[in-house]
Amino acid sequence: MIPAPAFLANPERFMAFSRWAAPALGVIAVVLALVGLWLGWSAPPDYQQGETVRIMFIHVPAAIMAMFVYACLGVASFLALVYRHVLADCAAQSAAVLGTGFTGLALVTGSLWGRPMWGAWWVWDARLTSVLVLFLFYVAYLSLRASIDDETKGSRAAAILALVGLINLPIVHFSVYWWNSLHQGSSMFTPGALAPVYAWPLYVMLLAYLAGFGSLWLVRIRGEVWRRRAEAAALRAARG
Amino acid sequence: MAPIPDLSAGKYGAYIWPAYAITAAVFAILIAGALGHARRWKKKAEEATRK
């Protein structure tokens, strides 16, 4: 059996860890975001895209987080499904809420960037369409959980759906290479593809989004642990 | 000396500022949602265990 991280298997240890880790990550996220925004707005306009390049500093991290959070949802769903870890189920549910936000942000900010650059708010391009499918997987996961009264059955069905949706992640990533696309290819992790004056604010903003997600994820999981404790106590009281 | 941010978004301001405003709004909703959810259930869990 694959040993799960100790904090995933032990709610008490997780609650002790997240009590200080959540606010610490929150502070780190705010500081990094302020630095990233300062650097981003200090960069000169791009020679091709002009001032719209500033949308990159909020759009690209949101798009990367949309995929990263779905990967977290997939891992947590796997652990919840196979090992029946309650905390893993809490983590999956919490990740889905946050991932929906990041994916929605990637779509909306991308649309606001696309209109002045491509002349269209939306095109049925492989990258845009696969990210829309990712958004629909998040919505379907949350809807499926909410639609089944028995929470255990609901979480198992949603976990299976989350695992099926993992197949969309490589499609999102490689869509710009597999099909003709208006969307540019990956430049963030390609050496030399971005001038340092744009790359640095982008890296700092990505770290800010990562820290922000970490903080909010821990807070949401803590809330889920308390919800289940409250409901378990109410059930015990009702049984007398 | 640190560079000074230039907040004049020029003719593209109609796209850039809404993108930043929507990002700020979504983060505000995610933060308020997460903190509200945690506070509400912490209170209920404490009440339930006291009974």
Coordinates of C-alpha atoms in Angstrom, one line a residue:
Chain A
M1 CA 0.0 0.0 0.0
I2 CA 1.3 3.5 -0.9
P3 CA 1.7 5.5 2.3
A4 CA -0.3 8.7 2.2
P5 CA 1.3 11.9 3.6
A6 CA 0.8 11.9 7.3
F7 CA -1.3 15.0 7.4
L8 CA -3.7 13.6 4.8
A9 CA -4.3 10.5 7.0
N10 CA -4.5 12.3 10.3
P11 CA -7.1 15.1 10.7
E12 CA -5.7 16.3 14.0
R13 CA -2.2 16.7 12.6
F14 CA -3.6 18.4 9.5
M15 CA -5.6 20.8 11.6
A16 CA -2.5 21.7 13.7
F17 CA -0.4 22.2 10.5
S18 CA -3.0 24.2 8.6
R19 CA -3.7 26.5 11.5
W20 CA -0.4 28.3 11.0
A21 CA 0.3 27.3 7.3
A22 CA -2.9 28.9 5.9
P23 CA -2.3 32.4 7.2
A24 CA 1.4 32.2 6.5
L25 CA 0.7 31.3 2.9
G26 CA -1.9 34.0 2.7
V27 CA 0.6 36.7 3.8
I28 CA 3.2 35.3 1.3
A29 CA 0.6 35.5 -1.5
V30 CA -0.3 39.1 -0.7
V31 CA 3.4 40.2 -0.6
L32 CA 4.2 38.3 -3.9
A33 CA 1.1 39.7 -5.6
L34 CA 2.1 43.3 -4.6
V35 CA 5.7 42.7 -5.9
G36 CA 4.4 41.1 -9.1
L37 CA 1.9 43.8 -9.8
W38 CA 4.5 46.5 -9.2
L39 CA 7.0 44.8 -11.6
G40 CA 4.2 44.1 -14.2
W41 CA 3.0 47.7 -14.3
S42 CA 6.6 48.9 -14.4
A43 CA 7.4 46.9 -17.6
P44 CA 7.3 48.8 -20.9
P45 CA 4.5 48.1 -23.3
D46 CA 5.2 45.2 -25.6
Y47 CA 6.3 46.2 -29.2
Q48 CA 3.5 44.1 -30.7
Q49 CA 0.7 43.8 -28.0
G50 CA 1.2 47.3 -26.5
E51 CA -0.3 47.7 -23.0
T52 CA -2.5 44.6 -23.3
V53 CA 0.6 42.6 -22.3
R54 CA -0.3 43.5 -18.7
I55 CA -3.3 41.1 -18.9
M56 CA -0.7 38.3 -19.3
F57 CA 0.3 38.8 -15.6
I58 CA -3.1 37.8 -14.4
H59 CA -4.3 35.5 -17.2
V60 CA -1.4 33.1 -17.6
P61 CA -1.1 32.3 -13.8
A62 CA -4.9 31.7 -13.7
A63 CA -4.7 29.3 -16.7
I64 CA -1.7 27.4 -15.1
M65 CA -3.6 27.2 -11.8
A66 CA -6.7 26.0 -13.6
M67 CA -4.7 22.9 -14.7
F68 CA -2.7 22.5 -11.5
V69 CA -5.7 22.6 -9.3
Y70 CA -7.4 20.0 -11.5
A71 CA -4.3 17.8 -11.1
C72 CA -4.7 18.3 -7.3
L73 CA -8.4 17.4 -7.6
G74 CA -7.4 14.2 -9.5
V75 CA -4.8 13.1 -6.9
A76 CA -7.2 13.8 -4.0
S77 CA -10.0 12.0 -5.7
F78 CA -7.8 9.0 -6.3
L79 CA -6.8 8.9 -2.6
A80 CA -10.4 9.3 -1.5
L81 CA -11.6 6.6 -3.9
V82 CA -8.9 4.0 -3.3
Y83 CA -7.9 4.6 0.4
R84 CA -11.2 6.3 1.5
H85 CA -9.3 9.1 3.2
V86 CA -11.9 11.5 4.5
L87 CA -9.3 14.4 4.4
A88 CA -8.6 13.5 0.7
D89 CA -12.3 13.8 0.0
C90 CA -12.4 17.2 1.8
A91 CA -9.3 18.3 -0.3
A92 CA -11.0 17.2 -3.6
Q93 CA -14.2 19.0 -2.8
S94 CA -12.3 22.2 -1.7
A95 CA -10.0 22.1 -4.8
A96 CA -13.0 21.9 -7.1
V97 CA -14.5 25.1 -5.7
L98 CA -11.2 27.0 -6.1
G99 CA -10.4 25.5 -9.5
T100 CA -13.7 26.6 -10.9
G101 CA -12.8 30.2 -9.9
F102 CA -9.3 30.0 -11.5
T103 CA -10.7 28.4 -14.7
G104 CA -13.4 31.0 -15.0
L105 CA -10.8 33.7 -14.5
A106 CA -8.6 32.2 -17.2
L107 CA -11.5 32.2 -19.7
V108 CA -12.7 35.7 -18.9
T109 CA -9.3 37.4 -18.8
G110 CA -8.3 35.5 -22.0
S111 CA -11.4 36.8 -23.7
L112 CA -10.6 40.4 -22.6
W113 CA -7.1 39.9 -24.0
G114 CA -8.3 38.2 -27.2
R115 CA -10.7 40.9 -28.2
P116 CA -8.1 43.6 -28.9
M117 CA -5.5 41.2 -30.2
W118 CA -7.5 38.7 -32.3
G119 CA -10.5 40.9 -32.9
A120 CA -12.9 38.3 -31.3
W121 CA -14.1 37.7 -27.8
W122 CA -14.2 34.0 -28.4
V123 CA -13.1 31.5 -31.1
W124 CA -13.8 27.8 -31.1
D125 CA -10.0 27.2 -31.0
A126 CA -8.6 24.0 -29.5
R127 CA -7.0 25.7 -26.5
L128 CA -10.0 27.8 -25.6
T129 CA -12.4 24.9 -26.2
S130 CA -10.4 22.5 -24.1
V131 CA -10.2 25.0 -21.2
L132 CA -14.0 25.5 -21.5
V133 CA -14.3 21.7 -21.2
L134 CA -12.1 21.9 -18.1
F135 CA -14.4 24.5 -16.6
L136 CA -17.4 22.2 -17.4
F137 CA -15.6 19.3 -15.7
Y138 CA -15.3 21.4 -12.5
V139 CA -18.9 22.4 -12.7
A140 CA -20.0 18.8 -13.4
Y141 CA -18.0 17.6 -10.4
L142 CA -19.6 20.0 -8.0
S143 CA -23.1 19.5 -9.4
L144 CA -22.7 15.7 -9.2
R145 CA -21.7 15.9 -5.6
A146 CA -24.5 18.3 -4.7
S147 CA -27.1 16.2 -6.6
I148 CA -26.7 13.0 -4.6
D149 CA -28.2 13.0 -1.1
D150 CA -25.9 10.2 0.2
E151 CA -22.6 12.1 0.6
T152 CA -20.5 8.9 0.4
K153 CA -22.1 7.9 -2.9
G154 CA -21.9 11.4 -4.2
S155 CA -18.2 11.8 -3.4
R156 CA -17.4 8.5 -5.0
A157 CA -19.3 9.3 -8.2
A158 CA -17.7 12.7 -8.3
A159 CA -14.2 11.2 -7.7
I160 CA -14.7 8.9 -10.7
L161 CA -15.8 11.9 -12.8
A162 CA -12.7 13.8 -11.7
L163 CA -10.4 11.0 -12.7
V164 CA -12.1 10.7 -16.1
G165 CA -11.6 14.5 -16.5
L166 CA -7.8 14.1 -16.0
I167 CA -7.6 13.1 -19.7
N168 CA -8.4 16.7 -20.6
L169 CA -5.2 18.1 -19.0
P170 CA -2.8 16.9 -21.7
I171 CA -5.3 17.9 -24.3
V172 CA -5.3 21.5 -22.8
H173 CA -1.5 21.6 -22.7
F174 CA -0.7 20.1 -26.1
S175 CA -3.8 21.6 -28.0
V176 CA -1.6 24.5 -29.3
Y177 CA 0.8 21.9 -30.8
W178 CA -1.7 19.3 -32.0
W179 CA -4.0 21.6 -33.8
N180 CA -3.8 24.9 -35.7
S181 CA -4.5 27.5 -33.0
L182 CA -4.7 31.3 -32.7
H183 CA -3.5 30.8 -29.1
Q184 CA 0.3 31.1 -28.7
G185 CA 2.3 28.2 -27.5
S186 CA 3.9 27.8 -24.1
S187 CA 6.4 30.6 -23.5
M188 CA 6.6 30.7 -19.7
F189 CA 8.9 27.7 -19.2
T190 CA 10.7 28.0 -22.6
P191 CA 14.1 29.6 -22.0
G192 CA 14.4 32.9 -24.0
A193 CA 10.8 33.0 -25.1
L194 CA 9.9 35.9 -22.9
A195 CA 12.1 39.0 -22.2
P196 CA 13.1 39.0 -18.5
V197 CA 11.2 42.3 -18.0
Y198 CA 8.0 40.3 -18.6
A199 CA 9.2 36.9 -17.4
W200 CA 10.0 38.0 -13.8
P201 CA 6.6 39.6 -13.0
L202 CA 4.9 36.6 -14.5
Y203 CA 6.9 34.2 -12.3
V204 CA 6.3 36.3 -9.2
M205 CA 2.5 36.4 -10.0
L206 CA 2.4 32.6 -10.6
L207 CA 4.0 32.1 -7.2
A208 CA 1.5 34.5 -5.7
Y209 CA -1.4 32.5 -7.2
L210 CA 0.2 29.3 -6.0
A211 CA 0.5 30.6 -2.4
G212 CA -3.0 32.1 -2.5
F213 CA -4.4 28.7 -3.7
G214 CA -2.5 26.9 -0.9
S215 CA -3.9 29.2 1.7
L216 CA -7.5 29.1 0.5
W217 CA -7.3 25.3 0.0
L218 CA -6.2 24.8 3.6
V219 CA -8.9 27.1 4.9
R220 CA -11.6 25.3 2.8
I221 CA -10.4 21.9 3.9
R222 CA -10.5 23.1 7.6
G223 CA -14.1 24.2 7.0
E224 CA -15.0 20.8 5.5
V225 CA -13.5 19.0 8.5
W226 CA -15.6 21.2 10.9
R227 CA -18.7 20.7 8.8
R228 CA -18.3 16.9 9.0
R229 CA -17.6 17.0 12.7
A230 CA -20.7 19.2 13.3
E231 CA -22.9 16.9 11.2
A232 CA -21.5 13.8 12.9
A233 CA -22.1 15.3 16.3
A234 CA -25.7 16.3 15.3
L235 CA -26.3 12.7 14.1
R236 CA -25.0 11.3 17.4
A237 CA -27.3 13.7 19.3
A238 CA -30.3 12.8 17.2
R239 CA -29.7 9.0 17.9
G240 CA -29.5 9.8 21.6
Chain B
M1 CA 16.2 52.9 -8.0
A2 CA 13.0 50.9 -8.4
P3 CA 11.1 51.5 -11.6
I4 CA 7.8 53.5 -11.3
P5 CA 4.6 51.7 -12.4
D6 CA 2.8 53.4 -15.3
L7 CA -0.9 52.9 -14.8
S8 CA -2.0 54.6 -18.0
A9 CA -3.4 51.7 -20.0
G10 CA -3.9 53.8 -23.1
K11 CA -6.6 52.8 -25.6
Y12 CA -6.6 49.3 -24.2
G13 CA -7.8 50.4 -20.8
A14 CA -11.3 49.2 -21.6
Y15 CA -9.9 45.6 -21.7
I16 CA -7.1 45.8 -19.2
W17 CA -9.0 47.4 -16.2
P18 CA -12.0 45.1 -16.4
A19 CA -9.7 42.1 -16.5
Y20 CA -8.0 43.3 -13.3
A21 CA -11.3 44.2 -11.7
I22 CA -12.8 40.8 -12.5
T23 CA -9.7 39.1 -11.1
A24 CA -9.9 41.1 -7.9
A25 CA -13.6 40.4 -7.6
V26 CA -13.2 36.6 -8.1
F27 CA -10.4 36.5 -5.5
A28 CA -12.5 38.5 -3.1
I29 CA -15.4 36.0 -3.6
L30 CA -13.0 33.0 -3.1
I31 CA -11.5 34.5 0.0
A32 CA -14.8 35.5 1.6
G33 CA -16.3 32.1 0.6
A34 CA -13.5 30.1 2.2
L35 CA -13.3 32.2 5.4
G36 CA -17.1 32.3 5.8
H37 CA -17.4 28.6 5.2
A38 CA -14.7 27.8 7.7
R39 CA -16.0 30.2 10.4
R40 CA -19.6 29.1 10.1
W41 CA -18.8 25.4 10.4
K42 CA -16.2 25.9 13.2
K43 CA -18.9 27.6 15.2
K44 CA -21.4 24.9 14.5
A45 CA -18.9 22.1 15.3
E46 CA -18.0 23.8 18.6
E47 CA -21.7 24.2 19.5
A48 CA -22.5 20.6 18.5
T49 CA -19.6 19.1 20.6
R50 CA -20.6 21.2 23.6
K51 CA -24.1 19.7 23.7

